[in-house]
GROMACS .gro file of C-alpha atoms in nm:
model
  411
    1MET     CA    1   4.124   0.517  -1.613
    2LYS     CA    2   4.020   0.201  -1.441
    3SER     CA    3   4.065   0.135  -1.038
    4THR     CA    4   3.934  -0.087  -0.782
    5ASN     CA    5   3.832  -0.028  -0.420
    6HIS     CA    6   3.904   0.320  -0.483
    7ASP     CA    7   3.766   0.636  -0.307
    8TYR     CA    8   3.942   1.004  -0.278
    9LEU     CA    9   3.996   1.268  -0.011
   10LEU     CA   10   3.988   1.545  -0.270
   11LYS     CA   11   3.909   1.544  -0.605
   12TYR     CA   12   3.970   1.861  -0.857
   13ASN     CA   13   3.929   1.882  -1.202
   14GLY     CA   14   3.964   1.528  -1.272
   15TYR     CA   15   4.274   1.456  -1.050
   16LEU     CA   16   4.180   1.205  -0.743
   17ILE     CA   17   4.405   1.203  -0.450
   18VAL     CA   18   4.357   0.873  -0.280
   19LYS     CA   19   4.485   0.690   0.008
   20LYS     CA   20   4.817   0.504  -0.051
   21THR     CA   21   4.634   0.184   0.046
   22PHE     CA   22   4.435   0.186  -0.237
   23LEU     CA   23   4.522   0.012  -0.608
   24TYR     CA   24   4.529   0.111  -0.959
   25GLN     CA   25   4.584  -0.038  -1.293
   26TYR     CA   26   4.921   0.133  -1.305
   27GLU     CA   27   5.203   0.310  -1.112
   28PRO     CA   28   5.088   0.671  -0.953
   29THR     CA   29   5.263   0.924  -0.866
   30SER     CA   30   5.326   0.974  -0.463
   31VAL     CA   31   5.279   1.318  -0.255
   32THR     CA   32   5.291   1.376   0.068
   33VAL     CA   33   5.037   1.705   0.202
   34HIS     CA   34   5.004   1.765   0.601
   35ASN     CA   35   5.225   1.433   0.711
   36ARG     CA   36   5.010   1.254   0.492
   37THR     CA   37   5.101   1.037   0.181
   38TYR     CA   38   4.871   0.973  -0.099
   39LEU     CA   39   4.868   0.826  -0.448
   40VAL     CA   40   4.795   1.135  -0.728
   41VAL     CA   41   4.647   0.948  -1.053
   42ASN     CA   42   4.662   1.175  -1.320
   43ASN     CA   43   4.327   1.189  -1.558
   44PRO     CA   44   4.487   1.176  -1.901
   45SER     CA   45   4.261   1.483  -2.018
   46PHE     CA   46   4.504   1.731  -1.812
   47LYS     CA   47   4.834   1.767  -1.770
   48MET     CA   48   4.994   1.673  -1.462
   49LYS     CA   49   5.152   2.035  -1.406
   50THR     CA   50   4.787   2.157  -1.379
   51TYR     CA   51   4.749   1.903  -1.069
   52LEU     CA   52   5.079   2.031  -0.896
   53ILE     CA   53   4.971   2.401  -0.914
   54PHE     CA   54   4.655   2.281  -0.758
   55LEU     CA   55   4.856   2.074  -0.475
   56LEU     CA   56   5.083   2.344  -0.403
   57CYS     CA   57   4.778   2.600  -0.369
   58TYR     CA   58   4.577   2.355  -0.152
   59HIS     CA   59   4.910   2.295   0.084
   60THR     CA   60   4.943   2.679   0.091
   61PHE     CA   61   4.584   2.744   0.177
   62LEU     CA   62   4.577   2.524   0.454
   63HIS     CA   63   4.880   2.678   0.651
   64SER     CA   64   4.801   3.051   0.508
   65HIS     CA   65   4.449   3.036   0.637
   66ALA     CA   66   4.559   2.817   0.989
   67LEU     CA   67   4.234   2.597   0.935
   68GLU     CA   68   4.063   2.509   1.250
   69VAL     CA   69   3.773   2.265   1.318
   70TYR     CA   70   3.546   2.237   1.584
   71VAL     CA   71   3.243   2.033   1.692
   72HIS     CA   72   2.895   2.158   1.812
   73MET     CA   73   2.841   1.929   2.114
   74MET     CA   74   2.493   1.875   2.323
   75PRO     CA   75   2.512   1.849   2.680
   76TRP     CA   76   2.193   1.724   2.757
   77PHE     CA   77   2.218   1.341   2.791
   78GLU     CA   78   2.110   1.149   3.110
   79THR     CA   79   2.113   0.800   3.270
   80LYS     CA   80   1.909   0.663   3.540
   81GLU     CA   81   2.224   0.693   3.744
   82THR     CA   82   2.235   1.063   3.674
   83ASN     CA   83   1.857   1.131   3.674
   84ASP     CA   84   1.679   1.009   3.968
   85GLY     CA   85   1.627   0.673   3.816
   86THR     CA   86   1.491   0.755   3.477
   87TRP     CA   87   1.667   0.783   3.127
   88GLY     CA   88   1.682   1.145   3.054
   89GLN     CA   89   1.428   1.274   2.774
   90HIS     CA   90   1.693   1.307   2.492
   91TRP     CA   91   1.736   0.957   2.473
   92THR     CA   92   1.390   0.852   2.527
   93MET     CA   93   1.164   1.158   2.368
   94ALA     CA   94   0.783   1.071   2.419
   95ASN     CA   95   0.799   0.665   2.364
   96CYS     CA   96   1.179   0.553   2.373
   97ASN     CA   97   1.294   0.282   2.668
   98PRO     CA   98   1.679   0.252   2.640
   99ASP     CA   99   1.589  -0.058   2.904
  100ASN     CA  100   1.455  -0.227   2.631
  101ILE     CA  101   1.670  -0.426   2.352
  102ILE     CA  102   1.526  -0.411   1.948
  103ASP     CA  103   1.710  -0.596   1.683
  104GLY     CA  104   2.013  -0.617   1.944
  105LYS     CA  105   2.011  -0.238   2.027
  106GLN     CA  106   1.905  -0.041   2.283
  107ASP     CA  107   1.561   0.161   2.205
  108ILE     CA  108   1.671   0.533   2.246
  109ALA     CA  109   1.568   0.833   2.007
  110SER     CA  110   1.794   0.793   1.744
  111PHE     CA  111   1.841   0.603   1.395
  112TYR     CA  112   2.199   0.576   1.538
  113HIS     CA  113   2.365   0.459   1.845
  114PRO     CA  114   2.648   0.543   2.068
  115LYS     CA  115   2.945   0.320   2.022
  116ILE     CA  116   2.976   0.319   2.387
  117GLY     CA  117   2.608   0.288   2.486
  118PRO     CA  118   2.369   0.559   2.598
  119TYR     CA  119   2.552   0.816   2.821
  120ALA     CA  120   2.562   1.068   3.072
  121SER     CA  121   2.670   1.412   2.928
  122GLY     CA  122   2.848   1.483   3.268
  123ASP     CA  123   3.027   1.177   3.324
  124PRO     CA  124   3.413   1.292   3.343
  125ASP     CA  125   3.475   0.908   3.136
  126VAL     CA  126   3.253   0.968   2.858
  127ILE     CA  127   3.375   1.336   2.835
  128ASP     CA  128   3.744   1.211   2.831
  129TRP     CA  129   3.693   0.953   2.600
  130GLN     CA  130   3.450   1.192   2.353
  131LEU     CA  131   3.731   1.452   2.387
  132GLY     CA  132   4.018   1.252   2.351
  133VAL     CA  133   3.862   1.107   1.993
  134MET     CA  134   3.791   1.457   1.917
  135LYS     CA  135   4.188   1.542   1.960
  136THR     CA  136   4.309   1.217   1.782
  137ALA     CA  137   4.104   1.333   1.471
  138GLY     CA  138   4.290   1.714   1.454
  139ILE     CA  139   3.959   1.881   1.618
  140ALA     CA  140   4.055   2.208   1.789
  141GLY     CA  141   3.801   2.211   2.019
  142VAL     CA  142   3.407   2.249   2.099
  143PHE     CA  143   3.133   2.474   2.034
  144ILE     CA  144   2.874   2.406   2.359
  145ASP     CA  145   2.524   2.428   2.335
  146TRP     CA  146   2.483   2.643   2.655
  147PRO     CA  147   2.163   2.681   2.791
  148GLY     CA  148   2.200   3.001   3.039
  149THR     CA  149   2.156   3.011   3.400
  150THR     CA  150   1.776   2.972   3.405
  151GLU     CA  151   1.648   2.759   3.677
  152ALA     CA  152   1.385   2.552   3.484
  153TYR     CA  153   1.333   2.231   3.347
  154ASP     CA  154   1.673   2.050   3.282
  155TYR     CA  155   1.868   2.392   3.227
  156PRO     CA  156   2.049   2.354   3.555
  157LYS     CA  157   2.201   2.000   3.484
  158ASN     CA  158   2.280   2.102   3.155
  159LYS     CA  159   2.501   2.399   3.243
  160GLU     CA  160   2.615   2.162   3.528
  161ASN     CA  161   2.732   1.914   3.242
  162CYS     CA  162   2.833   2.207   2.995
  163GLU     CA  163   3.069   2.303   3.298
  164ALA     CA  164   3.195   1.928   3.337
  165ILE     CA  165   3.272   1.938   2.970
  166ILE     CA  166   3.472   2.259   2.978
  167ALA     CA  167   3.690   2.114   3.248
  168GLY     CA  168   3.751   1.819   3.032
  169THR     CA  169   3.875   2.046   2.772
  170GLU     CA  170   4.142   2.132   2.979
  171ARG     CA  171   4.239   1.798   3.035
  172ALA     CA  172   4.272   1.703   2.706
  173GLY     CA  173   4.420   2.060   2.559
  174LEU     CA  174   4.109   2.145   2.385
  175LYS     CA  175   3.969   2.463   2.305
  176PHE     CA  176   3.594   2.557   2.387
  177ALA     CA  177   3.321   2.844   2.285
  178ILE     CA  178   2.981   2.935   2.429
  179VAL     CA  179   2.679   2.878   2.164
  180TYR     CA  180   2.394   3.056   2.364
  181GLU     CA  181   2.059   2.911   2.358
  182ASP     CA  182   1.819   3.234   2.369
  183ASN     CA  183   1.521   3.038   2.282
  184ASN     CA  184   1.521   2.894   2.617
  185LEU     CA  185   1.422   3.230   2.797
  186ARG     CA  186   1.077   3.175   2.589
  187LEU     CA  187   1.070   2.811   2.650
  188ALA     CA  188   1.057   2.889   3.011
  189ASN     CA  189   0.861   3.150   3.018
  190VAL     CA  190   1.117   3.392   3.176
  191PRO     CA  191   0.925   3.712   3.215
  192ASP     CA  192   1.206   3.951   3.136
  193GLN     CA  193   1.391   3.790   2.864
  194THR     CA  194   1.643   4.065   2.782
  195GLY     CA  195   1.754   4.103   3.159
  196GLN     CA  196   1.790   3.747   3.194
  197ALA     CA  197   2.030   3.737   2.882
  198ILE     CA  198   2.222   4.044   3.020
  199ALA     CA  199   2.242   3.806   3.347
  200ASP     CA  200   2.320   3.542   3.131
  201MET     CA  201   2.619   3.664   2.927
  202GLU     CA  202   2.779   3.831   3.259
  203TYR     CA  203   2.801   3.496   3.358
  204VAL     CA  204   2.955   3.386   3.057
  205GLN     CA  205   3.191   3.683   3.029
  206SER     CA  206   3.317   3.614   3.439
  207ASN     CA  207   3.342   3.256   3.423
  208TYR     CA  208   3.445   3.139   3.075
  209PHE     CA  209   3.590   3.414   2.867
  210PRO     CA  210   3.876   3.462   3.118
  211LYS     CA  211   4.004   3.067   3.035
  212GLU     CA  212   4.311   3.050   2.850
  213ASN     CA  213   4.170   2.776   2.633
  214TYR     CA  214   3.843   2.990   2.501
  215VAL     CA  215   3.809   3.029   2.164
  216ARG     CA  216   3.946   3.366   2.032
  217VAL     CA  217   3.855   3.560   1.694
  218ASN     CA  218   3.994   3.842   1.594
  219ASP     CA  219   4.200   3.835   1.973
  220VAL     CA  220   3.873   3.851   2.144
  221PRO     CA  221   3.630   3.572   2.290
  222LEU     CA  222   3.420   3.408   2.025
  223LEU     CA  223   3.048   3.414   2.123
  224MET     CA  224   2.769   3.278   1.940
  225ASP     CA  225   2.400   3.251   1.935
  226PHE     CA  226   2.118   2.996   1.805
  227GLY     CA  227   1.954   3.230   1.654
  228PRO     CA  228   1.854   3.490   1.742
  229GLN     CA  229   1.499   3.374   1.838
  230VAL     CA  230   1.395   3.573   2.148
  231VAL     CA  231   1.652   3.848   2.187
  232LEU     CA  232   1.603   4.041   1.876
  233TRP     CA  233   1.799   4.367   1.705
  234GLU     CA  234   1.869   4.642   1.969
  235GLN     CA  235   1.802   4.423   2.259
  236TRP     CA  236   2.117   4.272   2.178
  237ASP     CA  237   2.280   4.584   2.220
  238ASP     CA  238   2.140   4.614   2.581
  239VAL     CA  239   2.274   4.254   2.642
  240LEU     CA  240   2.614   4.301   2.527
  241ALA     CA  241   2.698   4.651   2.627
  242PRO     CA  242   2.811   4.563   2.980
  243LEU     CA  243   3.096   4.314   2.832
  244ASP     CA  244   3.414   4.444   2.801
  245PRO     CA  245   3.583   4.337   2.566
  246LYS     CA  246   3.314   4.300   2.352
  247PRO     CA  247   3.307   3.942   2.188
  248THR     CA  248   3.306   3.856   1.834
  249PHE     CA  249   2.927   3.786   1.817
  250LEU     CA  250   2.823   3.567   1.568
  251THR     CA  251   2.449   3.473   1.486
  252LEU     CA  252   2.303   3.163   1.261
  253TRP     CA  253   2.346   3.232   0.897
  254ASN     CA  254   2.098   3.483   0.742
  255GLN     CA  255   2.047   3.668   1.050
  256HIS     CA  256   2.282   3.918   1.148
  257GLN     CA  257   2.035   4.181   1.087
  258GLN     CA  258   1.848   4.055   1.418
  259GLY     CA  259   2.192   4.071   1.625
  260GLY     CA  260   2.227   4.403   1.681
  261SER     CA  261   2.496   4.650   1.580
  262TYR     CA  262   2.758   4.446   1.802
  263CYS     CA  263   2.723   4.152   1.552
  264GLU     CA  264   3.012   4.063   1.349
  265GLY     CA  265   2.887   3.763   1.169
  266GLU     CA  266   2.718   3.406   1.142
  267PHE     CA  267   2.784   3.061   1.114
  268ALA     CA  268   2.635   2.798   0.891
  269TRP     CA  269   2.402   2.529   0.996
  270VAL     CA  270   2.195   2.257   0.841
  271TRP     CA  271   1.852   2.338   0.655
  272VAL     CA  272   1.627   2.172   0.389
  273ASP     CA  273   1.831   2.337   0.040
  274PHE     CA  274   2.107   2.156   0.166
  275MET     CA  275   2.404   2.247  -0.055
  276GLN     CA  276   2.240   2.520  -0.274
  277GLY     CA  277   2.165   2.694   0.058
  278LEU     CA  278   2.488   2.656   0.162
  279GLU     CA  279   2.651   2.787  -0.163
  280ARG     CA  280   2.418   3.088  -0.158
  281TRP     CA  281   2.515   3.175   0.174
  282TYR     CA  282   2.916   3.120   0.119
  283THR     CA  283   2.919   3.331  -0.174
  284THR     CA  284   2.640   3.615  -0.120
  285GLN     CA  285   2.621   3.678   0.261
  286ASP     CA  286   2.869   4.001   0.310
  287VAL     CA  287   2.988   3.944   0.685
  288PRO     CA  288   3.295   4.007   0.856
  289VAL     CA  289   3.320   3.723   1.008
  290LYS     CA  290   3.189   3.366   0.903
  291ILE     CA  291   3.203   3.014   1.027
  292GLY     CA  292   3.155   2.722   0.823
  293VAL     CA  293   2.982   2.371   0.862
  294ALA     CA  294   3.005   2.064   0.755
  295TYR     CA  295   2.757   1.765   0.838
  296PRO     CA  296   2.687   1.407   0.740
  297GLY     CA  297   2.321   1.434   0.724
  298PHE     CA  298   1.958   1.492   0.890
  299GLN     CA  299   1.771   1.202   1.024
  300PRO     CA  300   1.544   1.349   1.287
  301PHE     CA  301   1.343   1.088   1.507
  302TYR     CA  302   1.095   1.342   1.600
  303THR     CA  303   0.825   1.165   1.443
  304ASN     CA  304   0.938   0.825   1.548
  305GLY     CA  305   0.963   0.962   1.906
  306GLY     CA  306   0.638   1.145   1.938
  307TRP     CA  307   0.816   1.482   1.984
  308PRO     CA  308   0.751   1.798   1.763
  309GLY     CA  309   1.024   1.919   1.493
  310PRO     CA  310   1.150   1.940   1.165
  311GLY     CA  311   1.045   1.679   0.925
  312TYR     CA  312   1.265   1.723   0.642
  313TYR     CA  313   1.603   1.462   0.580
  314ILE     CA  314   1.910   1.495   0.435
  315ASP     CA  315   2.056   1.206   0.349
  316TYR     CA  316   2.307   1.074   0.603
  317GLY     CA  317   2.670   0.921   0.494
  318VAL     CA  318   3.001   0.992   0.362
  319ASP     CA  319   2.885   1.168   0.057
  320THR     CA  320   2.705   1.441   0.260
  321PHE     CA  321   2.999   1.472   0.484
  322ARG     CA  322   3.223   1.530   0.201
  323GLN     CA  323   3.023   1.775   0.005
  324THR     CA  324   2.952   1.998   0.290
  325TRP     CA  325   3.325   1.956   0.408
  326GLU     CA  326   3.494   2.050   0.089
  327MET     CA  327   3.225   2.354   0.037
  328ALA     CA  328   3.362   2.486   0.377
  329LEU     CA  329   3.720   2.471   0.278
  330GLN     CA  330   3.662   2.683  -0.004
  331TYR     CA  331   3.519   2.966   0.209
  332THR     CA  332   3.620   2.946   0.536
  333ASP     CA  333   3.902   2.903   0.759
  334ILE     CA  334   3.696   2.792   1.058
  335ILE     CA  335   3.460   2.489   1.005
  336GLN     CA  336   3.192   2.387   1.269
  337ILE     CA  337   3.096   2.021   1.249
  338CYS     CA  338   2.727   2.020   1.304
  339THR     CA  339   2.696   1.771   1.507
  340TRP     CA  340   2.924   1.565   1.759
  341ASN     CA  341   2.635   1.409   1.917
  342ASP     CA  342   2.259   1.533   1.841
  343TYR     CA  343   2.129   1.198   1.805
  344GLY     CA  344   1.766   1.328   1.811
  345GLU     CA  345   1.805   1.523   1.511
  346GLY     CA  346   2.062   1.248   1.336
  347THR     CA  347   2.343   1.490   1.258
  348ILE     CA  348   2.603   1.282   1.463
  349VAL     CA  349   3.018   1.215   1.391
  350GLU     CA  350   3.083   1.067   1.726
  351PRO     CA  351   3.156   0.702   1.680
  352THR     CA  352   2.849   0.469   1.634
  353ASP     CA  353   2.721   0.141   1.594
  354GLU     CA  354   2.621   0.189   1.236
  355TYR     CA  355   2.938   0.406   1.152
  356ASP     CA  356   3.193   0.318   1.374
  357THR     CA  357   3.499   0.602   1.310
  358THR     CA  358   3.413   0.652   0.979
  359PHE     CA  359   3.364   1.033   1.012
  360VAL     CA  360   3.646   1.044   1.252
  361ASP     CA  361   3.848   0.902   1.029
  362ILE     CA  362   3.740   1.141   0.753
  363ILE     CA  363   3.820   1.439   0.984
  364ALA     CA  364   4.196   1.316   1.094
  365GLU     CA  365   4.285   1.248   0.740
  366ALA     CA  366   4.162   1.613   0.614
  367THR     CA  367   4.370   1.790   0.921
  368GLY     CA  368   4.651   1.537   0.909
  369SER     CA  369   4.637   1.411   1.267
  370LYS     CA  370   4.953   1.273   1.422
  371TYR     CA  371   4.712   1.000   1.609
  372THR     CA  372   4.636   0.659   1.475
  373HIS     CA  373   4.358   0.438   1.503
  374ASP     CA  374   4.531   0.237   1.760
  375ASP     CA  375   4.509   0.565   1.995
  376ILE     CA  376   4.105   0.560   1.969
  377ASP     CA  377   4.129   0.199   2.060
  378GLU     CA  378   4.328   0.282   2.369
  379LEU     CA  379   4.092   0.591   2.441
  380THR     CA  380   3.822   0.346   2.448
  381GLU     CA  381   4.006   0.055   2.657
  382ILE     CA  382   4.081   0.348   2.913
  383TYR     CA  383   3.653   0.432   2.926
  384PHE     CA  384   3.545   0.094   2.998
  385LYS     CA  385   3.872   0.006   3.220
  386ARG     CA  386   3.763   0.281   3.455
  387LYS     CA  387   3.379   0.180   3.471
  388GLN     CA  388   3.536  -0.181   3.516
  389TYR     CA  389   3.764  -0.005   3.810
  390VAL     CA  390   3.539   0.257   3.931
  391ASN     CA  391   3.634   0.132   4.301
  392ASN     CA  392   4.001   0.054   4.280
  393GLY     CA  393   4.196   0.401   4.338
  394THR     CA  394   4.498   0.277   4.261
  395MET     CA  395   4.433   0.131   3.878
  396LEU     CA  396   4.212   0.458   3.831
  397GLU     CA  397   4.524   0.680   3.896
  398LEU     CA  398   4.733   0.474   3.650
  399LEU     CA  399   4.428   0.498   3.412
  400LYS     CA  400   4.450   0.886   3.439
  401ASN     CA  401   4.820   0.856   3.368
  402GLN     CA  402   4.773   0.679   3.074
  403TYR     CA  403   4.489   0.932   2.942
  404ASP     CA  404   4.715   1.198   2.995
  405ALA     CA  405   5.012   1.118   2.823
  406LEU     CA  406   4.777   0.991   2.541
  407MET     CA  407   4.656   1.351   2.517
  408HIS     CA  408   4.987   1.534   2.501
  409LYS     CA  409   5.228   1.313   2.312
  410TYR     CA  410   5.198   1.539   2.038
  411ASP     CA  411   5.167   1.885   2.207
   0.00000   0.00000   0.00000
């Protein structure tokens, strides 16, 4: 079999499912899965009936497992306008300055550059654009990196940004859940770490769990911890004891024992052993609840930016994303994309100057989203017009109505 300009959405035992725009030297079969039409090219070494069985099984898998895709979102970016005249540290690290232009791009602490430029995470216009693009891709919602309620460093501003993002999920019709950063208790030198964690969880229960669009797993709110790193073992029993109902509590992969007796599972993440580590976790880690992971790579800027941090690298691009995505599909029905916008660690799937909407397009194909590229273009146009007409109330109201209509036209 020879082909020109070919790519595939899925590959199974030699069979390729390809977008209908790609050309083959002979007439392929046309099939539709999740409202998407694909061309099927049969590998001569296998009989077509084998492929058809696979297609049926895959179609059944998507529906019976009610696949849900979420993205991990960072709330910590600030611009000069939102940070007392200086760029936020996650755009600068120790030695970058976005006011400087290098090779035609702003000097930020990343190998990749946001399509709309460096932004403030709490800006409602930015949030609407980000969540809007997510929705066009068929993403169900966001897992928000939540700093807690400790009054230290940039944590209060990050928490404020989180709550602006949560408000945005309601506008866009998306879900959200909290990923708690218990390591912040150590970084802030909190003397009573367990007591502060209890206060943080009570805040989460009072302010986030009751929301209609909060993610629920097994009919109770989902709560994740990025660790544990500080609150460990039976301390989590004390932290979660006041909560009613008890959430579905998950730790990072391979750490559920440290999450106390209420812990029900784990979520996967990036690590240096890449696919080997993922396969080992998916196939051997025996916990009731697993959330899989897909990511485009790991390209940390720490060494370049003068910050401490991991120094290993995983190739960034379509191949890495497809490998992690397809493995997650095999083993889980909830997938967390890592990440939407961690520019410092180079795990971004949001549109960038370097990759445009590549990863969003892949996700949209896989989820069967009804939205099109024209809708992403419309979202971007709305974003820039909001900035252009920031003092024109009439125009802003029209743009709000346009955004609302776009977000809910397939609800």
